Amino acid sequence: MIVSSKGRYALRVMVALAQRSDGNYIPLKEIAESEGISRKYLESIMTILSKADFVDASHGKNGGHSLLFFFFCG
């Protein structure tokens, strides 16, 4: 299976958000620096992840991104 570079970066970002899931939002700048991804490229990835309901975005002073968790009952 071939995964695009955008897909690989998206997975890296979601893993990084999961590892730092303390309930706070992480600023985009901080994610970009820690993962070595350009901020502009990361913005496009986060837009896709946000529209797909994988991450939540918050604006303002304490804003940033956070991983959404879903619990499935079967």
Short mmCIF file of C-alpha atoms in Angstrom, two decimals:
data_model
loop_
_atom_site.label_atom_id
_atom_site.label_comp_id
_atom_site.label_asym_id
_atom_site.label_seq_id
_atom_site.Cartn_x
_atom_site.Cartn_y
_atom_site.Cartn_z
CA MET A 1 0.00 0.00 0.00
CA ILE A 2 1.32 3.43 -0.93
CA VAL A 3 0.63 6.35 1.41
CA SER A 4 1.17 9.91 0.20
CA SER A 5 3.54 12.25 1.99
CA LYS A 6 0.56 14.30 3.17
CA GLY A 7 -0.95 11.11 4.61
CA ARG A 8 2.28 10.23 6.41
CA TYR A 9 2.52 13.72 7.89
CA ALA A 10 -1.14 13.57 8.95
CA LEU A 11 -0.48 10.31 10.81
CA ARG A 12 2.62 11.78 12.47
CA VAL A 13 0.63 14.80 13.63
CA MET A 14 -2.20 12.66 15.02
CA VAL A 15 0.30 10.49 16.92
CA ALA A 16 2.00 13.60 18.31
CA LEU A 17 -1.38 15.00 19.42
CA ALA A 18 -2.30 11.67 21.03
CA GLN A 19 0.98 11.55 22.95
CA ARG A 20 0.33 15.02 24.34
CA SER A 21 -3.37 14.57 25.06
CA ASP A 22 -3.68 16.38 28.37
CA GLY A 23 -6.90 18.16 27.43
CA ASN A 24 -5.18 21.34 26.26
CA TYR A 25 -4.97 22.66 22.73
CA ILE A 26 -1.54 22.65 21.11
CA PRO A 27 -0.62 25.66 18.95
CA LEU A 28 0.01 24.97 15.27
CA LYS A 29 3.45 26.58 15.50
CA GLU A 30 4.47 24.16 18.24
CA ILE A 31 3.28 21.13 16.24
CA ALA A 32 5.10 22.33 13.12
CA GLU A 33 8.37 22.80 15.01
CA SER A 34 8.23 19.48 16.84
CA GLU A 35 7.37 17.49 13.70
CA GLY A 36 9.63 19.39 11.29
CA ILE A 37 6.77 20.33 8.97
CA SER A 38 6.37 23.75 7.39
CA ARG A 39 3.55 25.73 8.96
CA LYS A 40 1.83 26.38 5.62
CA TYR A 41 1.84 22.66 4.71
CA LEU A 42 0.64 21.75 8.19
CA GLU A 43 -2.27 24.20 7.88
CA SER A 44 -3.53 22.33 4.82
CA ILE A 45 -3.20 18.99 6.63
CA MET A 46 -5.01 20.26 9.73
CA THR A 47 -7.86 21.60 7.58
CA ILE A 48 -8.38 18.14 6.12
CA LEU A 49 -8.17 16.45 9.54
CA SER A 50 -10.55 18.99 11.04
CA LYS A 51 -13.15 18.55 8.29
CA ALA A 52 -12.92 14.78 8.77
CA ASP A 53 -13.53 15.26 12.54
CA PHE A 54 -10.19 13.77 13.58
CA VAL A 55 -8.98 16.96 15.26
CA ASP A 56 -10.63 19.94 16.91
CA ALA A 57 -9.43 23.50 16.42
CA SER A 58 -9.79 26.40 18.82
CA HIS A 59 -8.99 30.05 18.13
CA GLY A 60 -7.71 32.68 20.51
CA LYS A 61 -5.04 33.02 23.15
CA ASN A 62 -5.12 29.40 24.33
CA GLY A 63 -6.12 28.04 20.94
CA GLY A 64 -4.59 25.32 18.87
CA HIS A 65 -5.48 21.79 17.90
CA SER A 66 -6.52 18.75 19.86
CA LEU A 67 -7.21 15.17 18.87
CA LEU A 68 -10.88 14.12 18.99
CA PHE A 69 -11.59 10.79 20.64
CA PHE A 70 -14.53 8.65 19.66
CA PHE A 71 -15.92 5.80 21.66
CA PHE A 72 -17.75 3.16 19.70
CA CYS A 73 -20.15 0.77 21.31
CA GLY A 74 -20.93 -2.27 19.25
#
